[in-house]
mmCIF file of C-alpha atoms in Angstrom:
data_model
loop_
_atom_site.group_PDB
_atom_site.id
_atom_site.type_symbol
_atom_site.label_atom_id
_atom_site.label_comp_id
_atom_site.label_asym_id
_atom_site.label_seq_id
_atom_site.Cartn_x
_atom_site.Cartn_y
_atom_site.Cartn_z
ATOM 1 C CA UNK A 1472 97.154 87.008 60.358
ATOM 2 C CA UNK A 1473 98.540 90.414 61.167
ATOM 3 C CA UNK A 1474 96.321 93.286 60.211
ATOM 4 C CA UNK A 1475 97.652 96.501 58.777
ATOM 5 C CA UNK A 1476 96.730 98.311 61.992
ATOM 6 C CA UNK A 1477 98.796 95.945 64.116
ATOM 7 C CA UNK A 1478 101.768 96.722 61.982
ATOM 8 C CA UNK A 1479 101.708 100.340 63.042
ATOM 9 C CA UNK A 1480 101.047 99.636 66.701
ATOM 10 C CA UNK A 1481 103.910 100.472 68.978
ATOM 11 C CA UNK A 1482 104.867 97.178 70.539
ATOM 12 C CA UNK A 1483 108.017 98.083 72.454
ATOM 13 C CA UNK A 1484 107.578 98.467 76.212
ATOM 14 C CA UNK A 1485 107.617 102.028 77.466
ATOM 15 C CA UNK A 1486 110.742 103.313 79.163
ATOM 16 C CA UNK A 1487 108.680 104.185 82.249
ATOM 17 C CA UNK A 1488 107.604 100.568 82.771
ATOM 18 C CA UNK A 1489 111.200 99.494 82.329
ATOM 19 C CA UNK A 1490 112.230 102.053 84.964
ATOM 20 C CA UNK A 1491 109.573 100.769 87.339
ATOM 21 C CA UNK A 1492 110.634 97.164 86.924
ATOM 22 C CA UNK A 1493 114.312 97.978 87.500
ATOM 23 C CA UNK A 1494 113.514 100.080 90.559
ATOM 24 C CA UNK A 1495 111.270 97.454 92.126
ATOM 25 C CA UNK A 1496 114.000 94.831 91.915
ATOM 26 C CA UNK A 1497 116.698 97.204 93.157
ATOM 27 C CA UNK A 1498 114.688 98.662 96.018
ATOM 28 C CA UNK A 1499 113.594 95.210 97.218
ATOM 29 C CA UNK A 1500 117.215 94.076 97.194
ATOM 30 C CA UNK A 1501 118.481 97.173 99.006
ATOM 31 C CA UNK A 1502 115.736 96.971 101.611
ATOM 32 C CA UNK A 1503 116.544 93.358 102.416
ATOM 33 C CA UNK A 1504 120.242 94.069 102.800
ATOM 34 C CA UNK A 1505 119.371 97.040 105.027
ATOM 35 C CA UNK A 1506 117.554 94.813 107.495
ATOM 36 C CA UNK A 1507 120.442 92.363 107.706
ATOM 37 C CA UNK A 1508 122.460 92.266 110.912
ATOM 38 C CA UNK A 1509 125.709 94.173 110.596
ATOM 39 C CA UNK A 1510 127.862 91.204 111.634
ATOM 40 C CA UNK A 1511 127.055 89.213 108.466
ATOM 41 C CA UNK A 1512 130.127 90.156 106.394
ATOM 42 C CA UNK A 1513 132.465 89.326 109.276
ATOM 43 C CA UNK A 1514 130.647 86.062 109.965
ATOM 44 C CA UNK A 1515 131.037 85.148 106.321
ATOM 45 C CA UNK A 1516 134.768 85.908 106.377
ATOM 46 C CA UNK A 1517 135.438 83.925 109.541
ATOM 47 C CA UNK A 1518 133.474 80.926 108.292
ATOM 48 C CA UNK A 1519 135.446 81.068 105.090
ATOM 49 C CA UNK A 1520 138.702 81.071 107.056
ATOM 50 C CA UNK A 1521 137.645 77.982 109.001
ATOM 51 C CA UNK A 1522 136.568 76.101 105.878
ATOM 52 C CA UNK A 1523 139.838 76.973 104.180
ATOM 53 C CA UNK A 1524 141.757 75.175 106.920
ATOM 54 C CA UNK A 1525 140.356 71.942 105.483
ATOM 55 C CA UNK A 1526 139.279 72.640 101.927
ATOM 56 C CA UNK A 1527 140.696 75.000 99.380
ATOM 57 C CA UNK A 1528 137.701 77.062 98.337
ATOM 58 C CA UNK A 1529 137.432 80.434 96.635
ATOM 59 C CA UNK A 1530 136.190 83.694 98.078
ATOM 60 C CA UNK A 1531 132.730 83.257 96.566
ATOM 61 C CA UNK A 1532 132.274 79.634 97.681
ATOM 62 C CA UNK A 1533 130.135 80.680 100.601
ATOM 63 C CA UNK A 1534 126.950 82.661 100.566
ATOM 64 C CA UNK A 1535 125.182 83.927 103.637
ATOM 65 C CA UNK A 1536 121.530 84.836 103.364
ATOM 66 C CA UNK A 1537 119.467 86.490 106.004
ATOM 67 C CA UNK A 1538 115.710 86.486 105.810
ATOM 68 C CA UNK A 1539 113.156 87.906 108.128
ATOM 69 C CA UNK A 1540 109.411 87.498 108.320
ATOM 70 C CA UNK A 1541 106.906 88.166 111.054
ATOM 71 C CA UNK A 1542 107.574 84.971 112.992
ATOM 72 C CA UNK A 1543 111.200 84.126 112.489
ATOM 73 C CA UNK A 1544 114.609 85.065 111.269
ATOM 74 C CA UNK A 1545 116.429 82.623 109.020
ATOM 75 C CA UNK A 1546 120.140 82.516 108.444
ATOM 76 C CA UNK A 1547 120.927 80.432 105.403
ATOM 77 C CA UNK A 1548 124.480 79.270 104.724
ATOM 78 C CA UNK A 1549 125.445 77.815 101.413
ATOM 79 C CA UNK A 1550 128.922 76.383 100.943
ATOM 80 C CA UNK A 1551 130.005 75.062 97.572
ATOM 81 C CA UNK A 1552 132.845 72.537 97.738
ATOM 82 C CA UNK A 1553 134.992 72.072 94.639
ATOM 83 C CA UNK A 1554 134.574 68.848 92.601
ATOM 84 C CA UNK A 1555 138.193 67.857 92.786
ATOM 85 C CA UNK A 1556 138.169 67.951 96.604
ATOM 86 C CA UNK A 1557 138.116 64.151 96.960
ATOM 87 C CA UNK A 1558 140.987 63.557 94.596
ATOM 88 C CA UNK A 1559 143.284 66.176 96.136
ATOM 89 C CA UNK A 1560 142.970 65.132 99.762
ATOM 90 C CA UNK B 545 106.020 122.485 121.419
ATOM 91 C CA UNK B 546 106.850 122.914 117.781
ATOM 92 C CA UNK B 547 106.406 120.275 115.125
ATOM 93 C CA UNK B 548 109.696 119.685 113.318
ATOM 94 C CA UNK B 549 109.500 118.937 109.601
ATOM 95 C CA UNK B 550 112.515 117.827 107.572
ATOM 96 C CA UNK B 551 112.488 118.357 103.819
ATOM 97 C CA UNK B 552 114.775 115.666 102.461
ATOM 98 C CA UNK B 553 115.533 113.640 99.326
ATOM 99 C CA UNK B 554 119.048 112.260 99.249
ATOM 100 C CA UNK B 555 119.513 113.374 95.666
ATOM 101 C CA UNK B 556 120.332 116.981 94.835
ATOM 102 C CA UNK B 557 118.387 119.268 92.531
ATOM 103 C CA UNK B 558 114.973 117.717 93.096
ATOM 104 C CA UNK B 559 113.454 120.797 94.756
ATOM 105 C CA UNK B 560 114.180 120.600 98.488
ATOM 106 C CA UNK B 561 114.903 124.293 98.987
ATOM 107 C CA UNK B 562 112.020 125.361 96.722
ATOM 108 C CA UNK B 563 109.767 123.084 98.772
ATOM 109 C CA UNK B 564 111.108 124.258 102.145
ATOM 110 C CA UNK B 565 110.567 127.892 101.193
ATOM 111 C CA UNK B 566 107.082 127.218 99.835
ATOM 112 C CA UNK B 567 105.736 125.129 102.694
ATOM 113 C CA UNK B 568 107.271 127.350 105.388
ATOM 114 C CA UNK B 569 105.590 130.340 103.745
ATOM 115 C CA UNK B 570 102.341 128.374 103.386
ATOM 116 C CA UNK B 571 102.267 127.398 107.068
ATOM 117 C CA UNK B 572 103.052 130.964 108.139
ATOM 118 C CA UNK B 573 100.375 132.389 105.850
ATOM 119 C CA UNK B 574 97.899 130.073 107.562
ATOM 120 C CA UNK B 575 98.734 131.893 110.790
ATOM 121 C CA UNK B 576 101.250 129.479 112.305
ATOM 122 C CA UNK B 577 104.494 130.942 113.558
ATOM 123 C CA UNK B 578 107.106 129.137 111.482
ATOM 124 C CA UNK B 579 110.894 129.021 111.308
ATOM 125 C CA UNK B 580 112.761 127.630 108.316
ATOM 126 C CA UNK B 581 116.376 126.541 108.799
ATOM 127 C CA UNK B 582 119.010 126.015 106.111
ATOM 128 C CA UNK B 583 121.161 122.989 107.041
ATOM 129 C CA UNK B 584 123.362 123.204 103.957
ATOM 130 C CA UNK B 585 126.499 124.500 105.676
ATOM 131 C CA UNK B 586 128.956 125.867 103.136
ATOM 132 C CA UNK B 587 126.348 126.052 100.371
ATOM 133 C CA UNK B 588 123.783 128.455 101.754
ATOM 134 C CA UNK B 589 120.910 129.036 99.319
ATOM 135 C CA UNK B 590 117.631 129.213 101.179
ATOM 136 C CA UNK B 591 118.259 132.940 101.797
ATOM 137 C CA UNK B 592 118.389 133.491 98.044
ATOM 138 C CA UNK B 593 115.169 131.565 97.386
ATOM 139 C CA UNK B 594 113.452 133.481 100.206
ATOM 140 C CA UNK B 595 114.808 136.801 98.935
ATOM 141 C CA UNK B 596 116.578 137.776 102.154
ATOM 142 C CA UNK B 597 120.219 137.235 101.106
ATOM 143 C CA UNK B 598 121.168 140.861 101.772
ATOM 144 C CA UNK B 599 119.813 140.781 105.293
ATOM 145 C CA UNK B 600 121.960 137.901 106.552
ATOM 146 C CA UNK B 601 124.122 139.049 109.466
ATOM 147 C CA UNK B 602 124.433 136.028 111.711
ATOM 148 C CA UNK B 603 123.833 132.383 110.859
ATOM 149 C CA UNK B 604 122.998 128.957 112.325
ATOM 150 C CA UNK B 605 126.625 128.211 113.269
ATOM 151 C CA UNK B 606 127.030 131.591 115.000
ATOM 152 C CA UNK B 607 124.043 130.692 117.184
ATOM 153 C CA UNK B 608 125.387 127.204 117.950
ATOM 154 C CA UNK B 609 128.762 128.693 118.899
ATOM 155 C CA UNK B 610 127.153 131.349 121.089
ATOM 156 C CA UNK B 611 128.455 134.191 118.914
ATOM 157 C CA UNK B 612 124.924 135.465 118.356
ATOM 158 C CA UNK B 613 121.529 134.927 119.947
ATOM 159 C CA UNK B 614 118.688 133.264 118.068
ATOM 160 C CA UNK B 615 116.832 136.563 117.902
ATOM 161 C CA UNK B 616 119.839 138.235 116.309
ATOM 162 C CA UNK B 617 120.200 135.519 113.683
ATOM 163 C CA UNK B 618 116.540 134.965 112.748
ATOM 164 C CA UNK B 619 115.472 137.033 109.742
ATOM 165 C CA UNK B 620 111.839 138.092 109.652
ATOM 166 C CA UNK B 621 110.305 137.498 106.241
ATOM 167 C CA UNK B 622 109.224 140.610 104.362
ATOM 168 C CA UNK B 623 105.982 139.034 103.074
ATOM 169 C CA UNK B 624 104.739 137.408 106.245
ATOM 170 C CA UNK B 625 105.446 138.445 109.826
ATOM 171 C CA UNK B 626 104.891 134.918 111.135
ATOM 172 C CA UNK B 627 107.807 133.512 109.124
ATOM 173 C CA UNK B 628 111.474 133.555 110.172
ATOM 174 C CA UNK B 629 114.556 132.309 108.358
ATOM 175 C CA UNK B 630 117.706 130.929 109.962
ATOM 176 C CA UNK B 631 120.410 130.951 107.277
ATOM 177 C CA UNK B 632 123.206 128.395 106.961
ATOM 178 C CA UNK B 633 126.786 129.335 107.589
ATOM 179 C CA UNK B 634 129.165 129.659 104.638
ATOM 180 C CA UNK B 635 132.018 128.133 106.638
ATOM 181 C CA UNK B 636 133.967 125.282 105.084
ATOM 182 C CA UNK B 637 134.312 123.576 108.444
ATOM 183 C CA UNK B 638 132.404 120.311 108.077
ATOM 184 C CA UNK B 639 132.085 119.889 111.826
ATOM 185 C CA UNK B 640 130.484 123.275 112.425
ATOM 186 C CA UNK B 641 127.133 121.608 113.132
ATOM 187 C CA UNK B 642 126.989 119.370 116.181
ATOM 188 C CA UNK B 643 124.113 117.195 117.315
ATOM 189 C CA UNK B 644 124.127 118.882 120.700
ATOM 190 C CA UNK B 645 124.192 122.381 119.176
ATOM 191 C CA UNK B 646 121.414 121.663 116.698
ATOM 192 C CA UNK B 647 119.307 120.054 119.427
ATOM 193 C CA UNK B 648 119.710 123.113 121.641
ATOM 194 C CA UNK B 649 118.705 125.552 118.857
ATOM 195 C CA UNK B 650 115.641 123.428 117.973
ATOM 196 C CA UNK B 651 114.667 123.246 121.654
ATOM 197 C CA UNK B 652 114.886 127.019 121.986
ATOM 198 C CA UNK B 653 112.884 127.562 118.794
ATOM 199 C CA UNK B 654 110.263 125.055 119.961
ATOM 200 C CA UNK B 655 109.269 127.312 122.842
ATOM 201 C CA UNK B 656 108.155 130.072 120.529
ATOM 202 C CA UNK B 657 107.317 128.495 117.163
ATOM 203 C CA UNK B 658 104.550 126.197 115.918
ATOM 204 C CA UNK B 659 106.463 124.689 113.005
ATOM 205 C CA UNK B 660 110.161 124.326 112.288
ATOM 206 C CA UNK B 661 111.060 123.422 108.704
ATOM 207 C CA UNK B 662 114.547 121.936 108.247
ATOM 208 C CA UNK B 663 115.874 122.290 104.706
ATOM 209 C CA UNK B 664 118.257 119.334 104.330
ATOM 210 C CA UNK B 665 121.318 119.380 102.098
ATOM 211 C CA UNK B 666 121.663 116.660 99.463
ATOM 212 C CA UNK B 667 123.618 113.526 100.315
ATOM 213 C CA UNK B 668 123.807 111.515 103.529
ATOM 214 C CA UNK B 669 126.599 113.421 105.262
ATOM 215 C CA UNK B 670 126.444 115.223 108.590
ATOM 216 C CA UNK B 671 124.239 118.161 107.499
ATOM 217 C CA UNK B 672 121.611 115.831 106.047
ATOM 218 C CA UNK B 673 121.815 113.567 109.091
ATOM 219 C CA UNK B 674 121.316 116.432 111.554
ATOM 220 C CA UNK B 675 118.500 117.969 109.491
ATOM 221 C CA UNK B 676 116.444 114.792 109.881
ATOM 222 C CA UNK B 677 117.676 113.598 113.279
ATOM 223 C CA UNK B 678 115.194 115.579 115.411
ATOM 224 C CA UNK B 679 112.290 115.491 112.937
ATOM 225 C CA UNK B 680 108.675 114.595 113.704
ATOM 226 C CA UNK B 681 107.608 114.602 110.051
ATOM 227 C CA UNK B 682 109.593 114.031 106.870
ATOM 228 C CA UNK B 683 108.665 115.470 103.503
ATOM 229 C CA UNK B 684 110.469 113.255 101.011
ATOM 230 C CA UNK B 685 110.833 115.244 97.795
ATOM 231 C CA UNK B 686 111.137 112.885 94.828
ATOM 232 C CA UNK B 687 111.294 113.362 91.064
ATOM 233 C CA UNK B 688 109.712 110.698 88.834
ATOM 234 C CA UNK B 689 113.155 109.481 87.808
ATOM 235 C CA UNK B 690 115.147 106.349 88.725
ATOM 236 C CA UNK B 691 118.027 107.860 90.697
ATOM 237 C CA UNK B 692 115.768 110.154 92.696
ATOM 238 C CA UNK B 693 113.394 107.313 93.629
ATOM 239 C CA UNK B 694 116.278 105.090 94.679
ATOM 240 C CA UNK B 695 117.838 107.822 96.816
ATOM 241 C CA UNK B 696 114.482 108.565 98.418
ATOM 242 C CA UNK B 697 114.197 104.939 99.442
ATOM 243 C CA UNK B 698 117.668 105.142 100.951
ATOM 244 C CA UNK B 699 116.606 108.213 102.950
ATOM 245 C CA UNK B 700 113.540 106.306 104.201
ATOM 246 C CA UNK B 701 115.883 103.660 105.559
ATOM 247 C CA UNK B 702 117.921 106.308 107.373
ATOM 248 C CA UNK B 703 114.808 108.049 108.734
ATOM 249 C CA UNK B 704 113.660 104.788 110.295
ATOM 250 C CA UNK B 705 117.013 103.836 111.783
ATOM 251 C CA UNK B 706 119.234 106.875 112.410
ATOM 252 C CA UNK B 707 116.800 109.417 113.815
ATOM 253 C CA UNK B 708 116.201 110.427 117.412
ATOM 254 C CA UNK B 709 112.748 108.848 117.339
ATOM 255 C CA UNK B 710 114.224 105.565 116.077
ATOM 256 C CA UNK B 711 117.079 105.551 118.577
ATOM 257 C CA UNK B 712 114.798 106.279 121.512
ATOM 258 C CA UNK B 713 112.139 103.795 120.375
ATOM 259 C CA UNK B 714 109.508 106.487 120.025
ATOM 260 C CA UNK B 715 106.728 106.600 117.477
ATOM 261 C CA UNK B 716 108.488 106.724 114.090
ATOM 262 C CA UNK B 717 108.816 109.843 111.958
ATOM 263 C CA UNK B 718 105.746 110.382 109.761
ATOM 264 C CA UNK B 719 106.880 110.172 106.158
ATOM 265 C CA UNK B 720 105.170 111.932 103.255
ATOM 266 C CA UNK B 721 105.839 111.822 99.530
ATOM 267 C CA UNK B 722 106.041 115.052 97.537
ATOM 268 C CA UNK B 723 106.432 114.184 93.875
ATOM 269 C CA UNK B 724 107.918 117.170 92.086
ATOM 270 C CA UNK B 725 108.763 118.105 88.491
ATOM 271 C CA UNK B 726 105.879 115.935 87.329
ATOM 272 C CA UNK B 727 104.962 116.058 83.636
ATOM 273 C CA UNK B 728 101.561 114.371 83.011
ATOM 274 C CA UNK B 729 102.011 114.496 79.228
ATOM 275 C CA UNK B 730 105.246 112.525 79.449
ATOM 276 C CA UNK B 731 103.638 110.056 81.859
ATOM 277 C CA UNK B 732 100.853 109.513 79.335
ATOM 278 C CA UNK B 733 103.409 108.753 76.628
ATOM 279 C CA UNK B 734 105.091 106.204 78.889
ATOM 280 C CA UNK B 735 108.269 108.285 79.143
ATOM 281 C CA UNK B 736 107.964 109.089 82.829
ATOM 282 C CA UNK B 737 107.149 107.124 85.988
ATOM 283 C CA UNK B 738 103.596 107.844 87.115
ATOM 284 C CA UNK B 739 102.445 108.802 90.621
ATOM 285 C CA UNK B 740 101.141 105.251 91.032
ATOM 286 C CA UNK B 741 104.455 103.751 89.906
ATOM 287 C CA UNK B 742 106.409 105.790 92.456
ATOM 288 C CA UNK B 743 103.918 104.977 95.200
ATOM 289 C CA UNK B 744 104.070 101.267 94.337
ATOM 290 C CA UNK B 745 107.827 101.382 94.809
ATOM 291 C CA UNK B 746 108.109 103.623 97.870
ATOM 292 C CA UNK B 747 104.722 102.923 99.549
ATOM 293 C CA UNK B 748 104.514 106.398 101.021
ATOM 294 C CA UNK B 749 101.565 108.598 101.836
ATOM 295 C CA UNK B 750 101.243 111.086 98.953
ATOM 296 C CA UNK B 751 101.012 114.656 100.199
ATOM 297 C CA UNK B 752 100.968 116.146 96.731
ATOM 298 C CA UNK B 753 102.230 116.313 93.180
ATOM 299 C CA UNK B 754 104.039 119.447 92.030
ATOM 300 C CA UNK B 755 103.986 119.804 88.262
ATOM 301 C CA UNK B 756 107.071 120.768 86.277
ATOM 302 C CA UNK B 757 106.475 124.499 86.018
ATOM 303 C CA UNK B 758 108.098 127.603 84.629
ATOM 304 C CA UNK B 759 106.868 129.500 87.668
ATOM 305 C CA UNK B 760 109.451 127.767 89.904
ATOM 306 C CA UNK B 761 112.375 129.391 88.080
ATOM 307 C CA UNK B 762 110.579 132.726 87.868
ATOM 308 C CA UNK B 763 109.975 132.601 91.605
ATOM 309 C CA UNK B 764 113.595 131.786 92.448
ATOM 310 C CA UNK B 765 114.810 134.478 90.025
ATOM 311 C CA UNK B 766 112.908 137.060 92.018
ATOM 312 C CA UNK B 767 113.468 135.558 95.469
ATOM 313 C CA UNK B 768 109.792 135.035 96.226
ATOM 314 C CA UNK B 769 108.619 131.568 97.350
ATOM 315 C CA UNK B 770 106.561 130.071 94.514
ATOM 316 C CA UNK B 771 103.557 129.517 96.801
ATOM 317 C CA UNK B 772 102.995 133.292 96.724
ATOM 318 C CA UNK B 773 102.429 133.050 92.965
ATOM 319 C CA UNK B 774 98.842 132.001 93.535
ATOM 320 C CA UNK B 775 98.017 131.839 89.846
ATOM 321 C CA UNK B 776 100.769 129.362 89.058
ATOM 322 C CA UNK B 777 100.204 125.609 89.015
ATOM 323 C CA UNK B 778 103.233 124.955 91.244
ATOM 324 C CA UNK B 779 102.079 127.642 93.692
ATOM 325 C CA UNK B 780 98.648 126.048 93.904
ATOM 326 C CA UNK B 781 100.175 122.588 94.273
ATOM 327 C CA UNK B 782 102.180 123.759 97.300
ATOM 328 C CA UNK B 783 99.123 125.506 98.786
ATOM 329 C CA UNK B 784 97.225 122.194 98.497
ATOM 330 C CA UNK B 785 100.121 120.376 100.135
ATOM 331 C CA UNK B 786 100.141 122.740 103.127
ATOM 332 C CA UNK B 787 96.363 122.403 103.505
ATOM 333 C CA UNK B 788 96.513 118.599 103.330
ATOM 334 C CA UNK B 789 99.336 118.522 105.853
ATOM 335 C CA UNK B 790 97.159 120.598 108.198
ATOM 336 C CA UNK B 791 94.383 118.045 107.818
ATOM 337 C CA UNK B 792 92.155 119.754 105.259
ATOM 338 C CA UNK B 793 90.604 117.706 102.466
ATOM 339 C CA UNK B 794 91.964 118.669 99.057
ATOM 340 C CA UNK B 795 91.518 116.480 95.985
ATOM 341 C CA UNK B 796 94.783 115.744 94.191
ATOM 342 C CA UNK B 797 95.453 117.898 91.141
ATOM 343 C CA UNK B 798 98.102 118.159 88.420
ATOM 344 C CA UNK B 799 98.224 114.376 87.985
ATOM 345 C CA UNK B 800 96.381 114.277 84.682
ATOM 346 C CA UNK B 801 97.241 116.056 81.501
ATOM 347 C CA UNK B 802 95.812 119.521 81.078
ATOM 348 C CA UNK B 803 93.415 119.516 78.173
ATOM 349 C CA UNK B 804 93.940 122.220 75.598
ATOM 350 C CA UNK B 805 91.097 123.946 73.815
ATOM 351 C CA UNK B 806 91.050 121.190 71.219
ATOM 352 C CA UNK B 807 90.839 118.510 73.869
ATOM 353 C CA UNK B 808 88.082 120.355 75.702
ATOM 354 C CA UNK B 809 86.021 120.648 72.502
ATOM 355 C CA UNK B 810 86.515 117.140 71.237
ATOM 356 C CA UNK B 811 87.760 115.117 74.180
ATOM 357 C CA UNK B 812 84.292 114.304 75.463
ATOM 358 C CA UNK B 813 84.843 114.181 79.220
#
């Protein structure tokens, strides 16, 4: 049961905590893209060109992710092929 | 050899020039021969904050171009004979500052001065780049506000990749956080990011918190660095910052809300 006091309690999150949350996500994202090698966008474009020789995919069909920790660097490639690929070829 | 300090932020209007003037004055008052340089070519303002705008004859660009000697361009401060100001040029030529020219001026100053404070312009253009390029220490001035915190983080990235120390694989620039325009009452209400919030995001060593203060505008109105207003909260905050930078122990102040008479009587602690 809700008491009368609870009714008057301010339950909405403060704007400062919202600001902090937004900044933490943004800053983490910007820091990770800062540490990426500068050739990534070009690599992504050239890979896309090669794939398009064989399969008709859109501009956003490929994602390139670069991650770095103390021991290793990981380059993750994700290519999404369209469903209708089999039928069209 | 001088220690070169850059006062930077990325975002404009957060208090870089106020801070440069205050800490340069603070270092000089502690007996260290200090030069403060305005890197904001085209938008000179440090002279106004330092109260020497009518004594500007030659500027930074004149020295770089060999049109004046350093001694001719340096303005001795009227409050402290250990402090000298090198004003920015009002030229609209964006390429007036060159890396080679700036490096030469800093080298020459290093022979004679203990500290060189570089007042960076806002943004990430050439002036801001050259202000931080040769730095040993960076004072990152940040307001407890989203765009200022984000821009500060961007500057941290540039400090660690585009500076002389980074390019030559030397020990990195020492970075310090100066949180300015802080309003403890608004933090308490949850309307403003707290010191801890900003430190969680930026993970920087906190050199000091400067409270939002009327004395900052009063000081700039009269052209006297706010640190000379020893009674003011902002003046004291900057004095603490200078002492901490020089290795003295000073507990942090101005983080918690000031208690009024009512609070003092009934607040318990």
